[in-house]
Every structure is written in structure tokens, then in C-alpha cells.
């Protein structure tokens, strides 16, 4: 079945360091891929998404590219800030009718906790 | 600000009792809401899809008689854990689907930590 695997945390970085959180997936067909972020005490928020191969999602300095050949959607940021400390979830939608970016039912990874130190 | 509110954020209950978690969409009508559960160091797992005015659709392995879901209005879905056991202790989070002219968007609640003692 469909699944998402992301790197184990926690990840601790110094401010302005480069961030990579790896995410790979297993899916049939052409899923959409997402990164969600959960800041302390808040709900999950959509960070970025990509709906087809080679698409790059980006938001708030974060980027992730949909790589079908490697079934990956790694999250990157060139220079992290303390305010980026949160839990990051990679997810895929196996909704085959993805017109307009409908997220359908989401399958999540385990989440990666990021702590950024000043 | 939050568009989906979940309550309570934290709850401790005694084994054998029931506990109810509410999920509200604050400024939109949600015909579909989702309930997820996350055990420590595990993925968020979809438990059920809640459709307003009809019975919830449960994922395989989720006991519908134990996890009662009610979606009686377009802004409220509730999850009741009946006869709770310590192994039900987990993080429960809901999401609501907001329709738009271009596809749908999913908004998540803040989540609820349940501890059964």
C-alpha cells in the first residue's frame, strides 16, 4: 500500500544552518505530495505541496521537489531560524482525482521534530 | 488564526470511562471531517472520515463501536472514545475539508492528547 517514510528526529541545528529533512514515498499512480508543519500548541498547517513530477513547492524559504525517479520529496531550507522550530510531516494524497489540488485522504510520515538554537 | 478548533487539548480519564473530543470548523462549513490518531513515534493514521448527516467511514482495524463519531452539523464533529483503556492513550487530531472554487483545502485542529489511567 501507499506509505511515507521520513527521517527520524529530533534534528537540532544552529540558526542560519542548512536544513534537509528527507522524505520518500511508496505509491501507485501519481500522488500529490505535501509538507505540513506543526508549531508548538498549534494545529497542522500546510507548508508546501507539489502535484506532479518535477514540481517544486516553496513557501517561507522552504522548498521541496517532487522526484518521481527517486520517489522523494525532501524538504530544504538554506538558512533556518529559531522560529522554524516545529514538527514537520511529509504526506501524500492518494486521491486519484486531484484536480484543483484536492487533498483527499492524506497518508503521513511519522514527523520530524526540528529544534533551532540561537 | 485557527480555522479549525479542537477541544480539549489535553484530557486524562480513568480506564473504563468515555471521553469526547470536539472538532469545530470556525468560519466555514465542513461537509467532511477526518479523524487521525498518532501513537508515539508512529505516523498519523487516519481513523475515519466523518460526513455530515451520515455515518462515518472507518478505516480497517478501527472499531466503530469504540470510537463513536458524530457529525451532526456542518461545523462540528465529535469523537467519543468509549470504555477507554490505557492503550487508547494517544494524540488525536481532526481535520476539516473546506471546499472552494478551485479544489479543496484541508485544515487541521490543534490536536488532543488523551491519557487513560
PDB file of C-alpha atoms in Angstrom:
ATOM      1  CA  UNK A   1       0.000   0.000   0.000  1.00  0.00           C
ATOM      2  CA  UNK A   2       0.878   3.649  -0.060  1.00  0.00           C
ATOM      3  CA  UNK A   3       3.278   4.873   2.584  1.00  0.00           C
ATOM      4  CA  UNK A   4       5.565   7.726   3.538  1.00  0.00           C
ATOM      5  CA  UNK A   5       8.938   7.421   5.218  1.00  0.00           C
ATOM      6  CA  UNK A   6      10.717  10.426   6.646  1.00  0.00           C
ATOM      7  CA  UNK A   7      13.918  10.793   8.573  1.00  0.00           C
ATOM      8  CA  UNK A   8      13.839  10.226  12.282  1.00  0.00           C
ATOM      9  CA  UNK A   9      14.247  13.174  14.543  1.00  0.00           C
ATOM     10  CA  UNK A  10      14.852  15.144  16.511  1.00  0.00           C
ATOM     11  CA  UNK A  11      17.004  17.407  14.401  1.00  0.00           C
ATOM     12  CA  UNK A  12      18.877  20.159  16.204  1.00  0.00           C
ATOM     13  CA  UNK A  13      20.518  22.964  14.224  1.00  0.00           C
ATOM     14  CA  UNK A  14      22.056  26.304  14.885  1.00  0.00           C
ATOM     15  CA  UNK A  15      20.436  29.391  13.456  1.00  0.00           C
ATOM     16  CA  UNK A  16      21.316  30.021   9.798  1.00  0.00           C
ATOM     17  CA  UNK A  17      22.278  26.393   9.217  1.00  0.00           C
ATOM     18  CA  UNK A  18      21.101  24.477   6.170  1.00  0.00           C
ATOM     19  CA  UNK A  19      18.200  22.125   6.684  1.00  0.00           C
ATOM     20  CA  UNK A  20      17.304  18.923   4.885  1.00  0.00           C
ATOM     21  CA  UNK A  21      14.571  16.589   6.037  1.00  0.00           C
ATOM     22  CA  UNK A  22      14.379  13.501   3.871  1.00  0.00           C
ATOM     23  CA  UNK A  23      11.084  12.050   2.731  1.00  0.00           C
ATOM     24  CA  UNK A  24      10.470   9.106   0.437  1.00  0.00           C
ATOM     25  CA  UNK A  25       7.203   7.553  -0.545  1.00  0.00           C
ATOM     26  CA  UNK A  26       5.644   4.438  -1.959  1.00  0.00           C
ATOM     27  CA  UNK A  27       2.539   4.872  -4.031  1.00  0.00           C
ATOM     28  CA  UNK A  28       0.716   3.636  -7.040  1.00  0.00           C
ATOM     29  CA  UNK A  29      -0.299   6.100  -9.654  1.00  0.00           C
ATOM     30  CA  UNK A  30       0.530   9.762  -9.316  1.00  0.00           C
ATOM     31  CA  UNK A  31       0.057  11.023  -5.778  1.00  0.00           C
ATOM     32  CA  UNK A  32       0.298  14.612  -4.667  1.00  0.00           C
ATOM     33  CA  UNK A  33       2.937  15.334  -2.054  1.00  0.00           C
ATOM     34  CA  UNK A  34       2.802  17.710   0.888  1.00  0.00           C
ATOM     35  CA  UNK A  35       4.809  19.049   3.758  1.00  0.00           C
ATOM     36  CA  UNK A  36       2.895  20.062   6.865  1.00  0.00           C
ATOM     37  CA  UNK A  37       4.294  21.919   9.854  1.00  0.00           C
ATOM     38  CA  UNK A  38       3.040  21.906  13.422  1.00  0.00           C
ATOM     39  CA  UNK A  39       4.288  24.697  15.651  1.00  0.00           C
ATOM     40  CA  UNK A  40       4.050  24.173  19.417  1.00  0.00           C
ATOM     41  CA  UNK A  41       0.454  24.358  20.582  1.00  0.00           C
ATOM     42  CA  UNK A  42      -0.967  24.791  17.103  1.00  0.00           C
ATOM     43  CA  UNK A  43      -2.637  22.631  14.504  1.00  0.00           C
ATOM     44  CA  UNK A  44      -1.005  21.173  11.450  1.00  0.00           C
ATOM     45  CA  UNK A  45      -0.567  23.727   8.696  1.00  0.00           C
ATOM     46  CA  UNK A  46       0.146  23.108   5.065  1.00  0.00           C
ATOM     47  CA  UNK A  47       3.666  24.341   4.343  1.00  0.00           C
ATOM     48  CA  UNK A  48       4.001  23.463   0.667  1.00  0.00           C
ATOM     49  CA  UNK A  49       2.860  20.980  -1.901  1.00  0.00           C
ATOM     50  CA  UNK A  50       3.622  19.532  -5.332  1.00  0.00           C
ATOM     51  CA  UNK A  51       1.106  17.787  -7.514  1.00  0.00           C
ATOM     52  CA  UNK A  52       3.214  16.270 -10.290  1.00  0.00           C
ATOM     53  CA  UNK A  53       6.703  15.084 -11.048  1.00  0.00           C
ATOM     54  CA  UNK A  54       9.422  17.749 -11.120  1.00  0.00           C
ATOM     55  CA  UNK A  55       7.145  20.292  -9.483  1.00  0.00           C
ATOM     56  CA  UNK A  56       8.812  22.367  -6.799  1.00  0.00           C
ATOM     57  CA  UNK A  57       6.773  23.535  -3.859  1.00  0.00           C
ATOM     58  CA  UNK A  58       8.038  26.505  -1.907  1.00  0.00           C
ATOM     59  CA  UNK A  59       6.924  28.666   0.996  1.00  0.00           C
ATOM     60  CA  UNK A  60       8.600  30.705   3.753  1.00  0.00           C
ATOM     61  CA  UNK A  61      12.044  29.853   2.371  1.00  0.00           C
ATOM     62  CA  UNK A  62      11.354  26.121   2.376  1.00  0.00           C
ATOM     63  CA  UNK A  63      11.481  24.101  -0.820  1.00  0.00           C
ATOM     64  CA  UNK A  64      10.790  20.542  -1.877  1.00  0.00           C
ATOM     65  CA  UNK A  65      10.936  18.986  -5.340  1.00  0.00           C
ATOM     66  CA  UNK A  66       8.760  16.064  -6.419  1.00  0.00           C
ATOM     67  CA  UNK A  67      11.231  13.471  -7.702  1.00  0.00           C
ATOM     68  CA  UNK A  68       9.430  10.572  -9.240  1.00  0.00           C
ATOM     69  CA  UNK A  69      12.621   8.760 -10.257  1.00  0.00           C
ATOM     70  CA  UNK A  70      13.765   8.579  -6.655  1.00  0.00           C
ATOM     71  CA  UNK A  71      10.246   8.705  -5.120  1.00  0.00           C
ATOM     72  CA  UNK A  72      11.384  11.516  -2.887  1.00  0.00           C
ATOM     73  CA  UNK A  73      10.178  14.896  -1.670  1.00  0.00           C
ATOM     74  CA  UNK A  74      12.964  16.183   0.564  1.00  0.00           C
ATOM     75  CA  UNK A  75      12.374  19.416   2.462  1.00  0.00           C
ATOM     76  CA  UNK A  76      15.144  22.015   2.375  1.00  0.00           C
ATOM     77  CA  UNK A  77      15.825  25.467   3.712  1.00  0.00           C
ATOM     78  CA  UNK A  78      19.007  27.381   3.195  1.00  0.00           C
ATOM     79  CA  UNK A  79      19.087  29.245   6.494  1.00  0.00           C
ATOM     80  CA  UNK A  80      16.867  28.209   9.369  1.00  0.00           C
ATOM     81  CA  UNK A  81      15.619  30.489  12.102  1.00  0.00           C
ATOM     82  CA  UNK A  82      14.629  29.833  15.691  1.00  0.00           C
ATOM     83  CA  UNK A  83      11.038  30.401  14.645  1.00  0.00           C
ATOM     84  CA  UNK A  84      11.253  27.365  12.341  1.00  0.00           C
ATOM     85  CA  UNK A  85      11.363  25.071  15.374  1.00  0.00           C
ATOM     86  CA  UNK A  86       8.418  22.752  14.887  1.00  0.00           C
ATOM     87  CA  UNK A  87       7.425  19.258  13.852  1.00  0.00           C
ATOM     88  CA  UNK A  88       7.410  18.655  10.109  1.00  0.00           C
ATOM     89  CA  UNK A  89       5.277  15.987   8.463  1.00  0.00           C
ATOM     90  CA  UNK A  90       5.625  14.676   4.946  1.00  0.00           C
ATOM     91  CA  UNK A  91       2.387  13.399   3.437  1.00  0.00           C
ATOM     92  CA  UNK A  92       0.887  12.122   0.246  1.00  0.00           C
ATOM     93  CA  UNK A  93      -2.601  12.126  -1.099  1.00  0.00           C
ATOM     94  CA  UNK A  94      -3.717   9.039  -2.914  1.00  0.00           C
ATOM     95  CA  UNK A  95      -6.826  10.732  -4.167  1.00  0.00           C
ATOM     96  CA  UNK A  96      -6.736   9.993  -7.861  1.00  0.00           C
ATOM     97  CA  UNK A  97      -8.988  12.925  -8.641  1.00  0.00           C
ATOM     98  CA  UNK A  98      -6.593  15.611  -7.702  1.00  0.00           C
ATOM     99  CA  UNK A  99      -7.967  18.327  -9.900  1.00  0.00           C
ATOM    100  CA  UNK A 100      -7.524  21.673  -8.272  1.00  0.00           C
ATOM    101  CA  UNK A 101      -5.262  20.364  -5.559  1.00  0.00           C
ATOM    102  CA  UNK A 102      -7.847  18.472  -3.565  1.00  0.00           C
ATOM    103  CA  UNK A 103      -6.016  16.772  -0.777  1.00  0.00           C
ATOM    104  CA  UNK A 104      -8.394  13.892  -0.309  1.00  0.00           C
ATOM    105  CA  UNK A 105      -7.190  11.393   2.212  1.00  0.00           C
ATOM    106  CA  UNK A 106      -3.705  12.051   3.474  1.00  0.00           C
ATOM    107  CA  UNK A 107      -1.068   9.486   4.395  1.00  0.00           C
ATOM    108  CA  UNK A 108       1.531  10.879   6.758  1.00  0.00           C
ATOM    109  CA  UNK A 109       5.075  10.149   7.756  1.00  0.00           C
ATOM    110  CA  UNK A 110       5.979   9.962  11.443  1.00  0.00           C
ATOM    111  CA  UNK A 111       7.038  13.561  11.688  1.00  0.00           C
ATOM    112  CA  UNK A 112      10.444  15.103  12.320  1.00  0.00           C
ATOM    113  CA  UNK A 113      10.968  17.474  15.203  1.00  0.00           C
ATOM    114  CA  UNK A 114      13.260  20.369  14.393  1.00  0.00           C
ATOM    115  CA  UNK A 115      14.850  22.489  17.079  1.00  0.00           C
ATOM    116  CA  UNK A 116      16.804  25.565  16.042  1.00  0.00           C
ATOM    117  CA  UNK A 117      19.159  27.078  18.609  1.00  0.00           C
ATOM    118  CA  UNK A 118      20.128  30.758  18.549  1.00  0.00           C
TER     119      UNK A 118
ATOM    120  CA  UNK B   1      -5.833  32.459  13.209  1.00  0.00           C
ATOM    121  CA  UNK B   2      -7.139  28.956  13.631  1.00  0.00           C
ATOM    122  CA  UNK B   3      -9.951  27.927  11.346  1.00  0.00           C
ATOM    123  CA  UNK B   4     -10.434  24.535  12.970  1.00  0.00           C
ATOM    124  CA  UNK B   5     -10.625  24.282  16.730  1.00  0.00           C
ATOM    125  CA  UNK B   6     -10.287  21.091  18.680  1.00  0.00           C
ATOM    126  CA  UNK B   7     -11.225  20.632  22.332  1.00  0.00           C
ATOM    127  CA  UNK B   8      -9.960  19.596  24.777  1.00  0.00           C
ATOM    128  CA  UNK B   9      -6.244  19.895  24.108  1.00  0.00           C
ATOM    129  CA  UNK B  10      -5.405  17.606  26.997  1.00  0.00           C
ATOM    130  CA  UNK B  11      -7.567  15.091  28.796  1.00  0.00           C
ATOM    131  CA  UNK B  12      -6.892  12.459  31.391  1.00  0.00           C
ATOM    132  CA  UNK B  13      -9.576   9.892  32.086  1.00  0.00           C
ATOM    133  CA  UNK B  14      -9.942   6.759  34.100  1.00  0.00           C
ATOM    134  CA  UNK B  15      -9.923   3.374  32.453  1.00  0.00           C
ATOM    135  CA  UNK B  16     -13.436   2.283  31.579  1.00  0.00           C
ATOM    136  CA  UNK B  17     -14.867   5.759  31.179  1.00  0.00           C
ATOM    137  CA  UNK B  18     -15.734   7.568  27.969  1.00  0.00           C
ATOM    138  CA  UNK B  19     -14.271  10.791  26.708  1.00  0.00           C
ATOM    139  CA  UNK B  20     -15.474  13.110  23.967  1.00  0.00           C
ATOM    140  CA  UNK B  21     -13.290  15.241  21.700  1.00  0.00           C
ATOM    141  CA  UNK B  22     -14.821  18.026  19.643  1.00  0.00           C
ATOM    142  CA  UNK B  23     -13.702  19.377  16.292  1.00  0.00           C
ATOM    143  CA  UNK B  24     -15.200  22.628  15.031  1.00  0.00           C
ATOM    144  CA  UNK B  25     -14.740  24.499  11.816  1.00  0.00           C
ATOM    145  CA  UNK B  26     -14.858  28.139  12.852  1.00  0.00           C
ATOM    146  CA  UNK B  27     -15.619  30.117   9.720  1.00  0.00           C
ATOM    147  CA  UNK B  28     -16.667  27.611   7.115  1.00  0.00           C
ATOM    148  CA  UNK B  29     -18.983  24.688   6.691  1.00  0.00           C
ATOM    149  CA  UNK B  30     -17.281  21.345   6.521  1.00  0.00           C
ATOM    150  CA  UNK B  31     -19.242  18.525   4.995  1.00  0.00           C
ATOM    151  CA  UNK B  32     -16.267  16.249   5.527  1.00  0.00           C
ATOM    152  CA  UNK B  33     -14.014  15.962   8.541  1.00  0.00           C
ATOM    153  CA  UNK B  34     -11.253  13.470   9.228  1.00  0.00           C
ATOM    154  CA  UNK B  35     -10.041  11.949  12.470  1.00  0.00           C
ATOM    155  CA  UNK B  36      -6.434  10.827  12.875  1.00  0.00           C
ATOM    156  CA  UNK B  37      -4.526   9.153  15.666  1.00  0.00           C
ATOM    157  CA  UNK B  38      -0.810   9.177  16.333  1.00  0.00           C
ATOM    158  CA  UNK B  39       0.885   6.809  18.715  1.00  0.00           C
ATOM    159  CA  UNK B  40       4.357   7.763  19.987  1.00  0.00           C
ATOM    160  CA  UNK B  41       6.971   7.589  17.250  1.00  0.00           C
ATOM    161  CA  UNK B  42       4.370   6.463  14.728  1.00  0.00           C
ATOM    162  CA  UNK B  43       2.729   8.124  11.766  1.00  0.00           C
ATOM    163  CA  UNK B  44      -0.515   9.990  11.891  1.00  0.00           C
ATOM    164  CA  UNK B  45      -3.047   7.335  10.937  1.00  0.00           C
ATOM    165  CA  UNK B  46      -6.441   8.075   9.504  1.00  0.00           C
ATOM    166  CA  UNK B  47      -9.113   6.571  11.724  1.00  0.00           C
ATOM    167  CA  UNK B  48     -12.281   7.615   9.991  1.00  0.00           C
ATOM    168  CA  UNK B  49     -13.898  10.027   7.591  1.00  0.00           C
ATOM    169  CA  UNK B  50     -16.858  11.881   9.006  1.00  0.00           C
ATOM    170  CA  UNK B  51     -19.572  13.072   6.643  1.00  0.00           C
ATOM    171  CA  UNK B  52     -22.250  15.456   7.833  1.00  0.00           C
ATOM    172  CA  UNK B  53     -25.593  13.801   8.219  1.00  0.00           C
ATOM    173  CA  UNK B  54     -24.401  10.284   7.539  1.00  0.00           C
ATOM    174  CA  UNK B  55     -22.435   7.524   9.171  1.00  0.00           C
ATOM    175  CA  UNK B  56     -18.693   7.813   9.390  1.00  0.00           C
ATOM    176  CA  UNK B  57     -16.478   5.657   7.235  1.00  0.00           C
ATOM    177  CA  UNK B  58     -13.935   3.827   9.348  1.00  0.00           C
ATOM    178  CA  UNK B  59     -10.531   2.636   8.262  1.00  0.00           C
ATOM    179  CA  UNK B  60      -9.683  -1.007   8.500  1.00  0.00           C
ATOM    180  CA  UNK B  61      -8.826  -2.051  12.021  1.00  0.00           C
ATOM    181  CA  UNK B  62     -10.630   0.835  13.727  1.00  0.00           C
ATOM    182  CA  UNK B  63     -13.505  -0.280  15.946  1.00  0.00           C
ATOM    183  CA  UNK B  64     -16.538   1.800  15.131  1.00  0.00           C
ATOM    184  CA  UNK B  65     -18.302   0.830  18.354  1.00  0.00           C
ATOM    185  CA  UNK B  66     -15.356   2.004  20.402  1.00  0.00           C
ATOM    186  CA  UNK B  67     -14.648   5.222  18.538  1.00  0.00           C
ATOM    187  CA  UNK B  68     -18.011   6.856  18.026  1.00  0.00           C
ATOM    188  CA  UNK B  69     -18.057   9.684  15.522  1.00  0.00           C
ATOM    189  CA  UNK B  70     -20.925  12.104  15.202  1.00  0.00           C
ATOM    190  CA  UNK B  71     -21.079  14.826  12.569  1.00  0.00           C
ATOM    191  CA  UNK B  72     -24.444  16.312  13.345  1.00  0.00           C
ATOM    192  CA  UNK B  73     -23.812  19.765  11.962  1.00  0.00           C
ATOM    193  CA  UNK B  74     -21.718  21.338   9.241  1.00  0.00           C
ATOM    194  CA  UNK B  75     -19.343  22.836  11.780  1.00  0.00           C
ATOM    195  CA  UNK B  76     -18.991  20.155  14.413  1.00  0.00           C
ATOM    196  CA  UNK B  77     -17.751  16.591  14.524  1.00  0.00           C
ATOM    197  CA  UNK B  78     -17.177  14.695  17.749  1.00  0.00           C
ATOM    198  CA  UNK B  79     -15.098  11.636  18.530  1.00  0.00           C
ATOM    199  CA  UNK B  80     -16.087   9.677  21.623  1.00  0.00           C
ATOM    200  CA  UNK B  81     -13.687   7.069  22.931  1.00  0.00           C
ATOM    201  CA  UNK B  82     -15.890   4.632  24.803  1.00  0.00           C
ATOM    202  CA  UNK B  83     -14.728   2.396  27.631  1.00  0.00           C
ATOM    203  CA  UNK B  84     -11.253   3.831  27.314  1.00  0.00           C
ATOM    204  CA  UNK B  85      -8.225   1.684  28.033  1.00  0.00           C
ATOM    205  CA  UNK B  86      -4.627   2.750  28.630  1.00  0.00           C
ATOM    206  CA  UNK B  87      -3.726   1.564  25.124  1.00  0.00           C
ATOM    207  CA  UNK B  88      -6.092   4.212  23.755  1.00  0.00           C
ATOM    208  CA  UNK B  89      -3.743   6.869  25.098  1.00  0.00           C
ATOM    209  CA  UNK B  90      -2.657   8.740  22.035  1.00  0.00           C
ATOM    210  CA  UNK B  91      -2.688  12.012  20.139  1.00  0.00           C
ATOM    211  CA  UNK B  92      -5.945  12.539  18.274  1.00  0.00           C
ATOM    212  CA  UNK B  93      -6.231  15.200  15.612  1.00  0.00           C
ATOM    213  CA  UNK B  94      -9.045  16.211  13.337  1.00  0.00           C
ATOM    214  CA  UNK B  95      -9.135  17.997  10.027  1.00  0.00           C
ATOM    215  CA  UNK B  96     -11.912  19.594   8.045  1.00  0.00           C
ATOM    216  CA  UNK B  97     -12.260  19.900   4.309  1.00  0.00           C
ATOM    217  CA  UNK B  98     -13.122  23.363   3.049  1.00  0.00           C
ATOM    218  CA  UNK B  99     -14.488  23.495  -0.458  1.00  0.00           C
ATOM    219  CA  UNK B 100     -13.537  26.233  -2.845  1.00  0.00           C
ATOM    220  CA  UNK B 101     -13.856  27.253  -6.441  1.00  0.00           C
ATOM    221  CA  UNK B 102     -10.527  25.608  -7.136  1.00  0.00           C
ATOM    222  CA  UNK B 103     -10.400  22.335  -5.286  1.00  0.00           C
ATOM    223  CA  UNK B 104     -10.492  21.727  -1.570  1.00  0.00           C
ATOM    224  CA  UNK B 105      -8.238  22.656   1.319  1.00  0.00           C
ATOM    225  CA  UNK B 106      -7.735  20.682   4.474  1.00  0.00           C
ATOM    226  CA  UNK B 107      -7.373  22.489   7.786  1.00  0.00           C
ATOM    227  CA  UNK B 108      -6.240  20.728  10.922  1.00  0.00           C
ATOM    228  CA  UNK B 109      -7.166  21.236  14.531  1.00  0.00           C
ATOM    229  CA  UNK B 110      -4.616  21.633  17.293  1.00  0.00           C
ATOM    230  CA  UNK B 111      -4.894  18.016  18.367  1.00  0.00           C
ATOM    231  CA  UNK B 112      -5.920  16.387  21.635  1.00  0.00           C
ATOM    232  CA  UNK B 113      -3.690  14.400  23.933  1.00  0.00           C
ATOM    233  CA  UNK B 114      -5.591  11.602  25.635  1.00  0.00           C
ATOM    234  CA  UNK B 115      -4.128   9.785  28.604  1.00  0.00           C
ATOM    235  CA  UNK B 116      -6.062   6.895  30.063  1.00  0.00           C
ATOM    236  CA  UNK B 117      -5.008   5.898  33.563  1.00  0.00           C
TER     237      UNK B 117
END
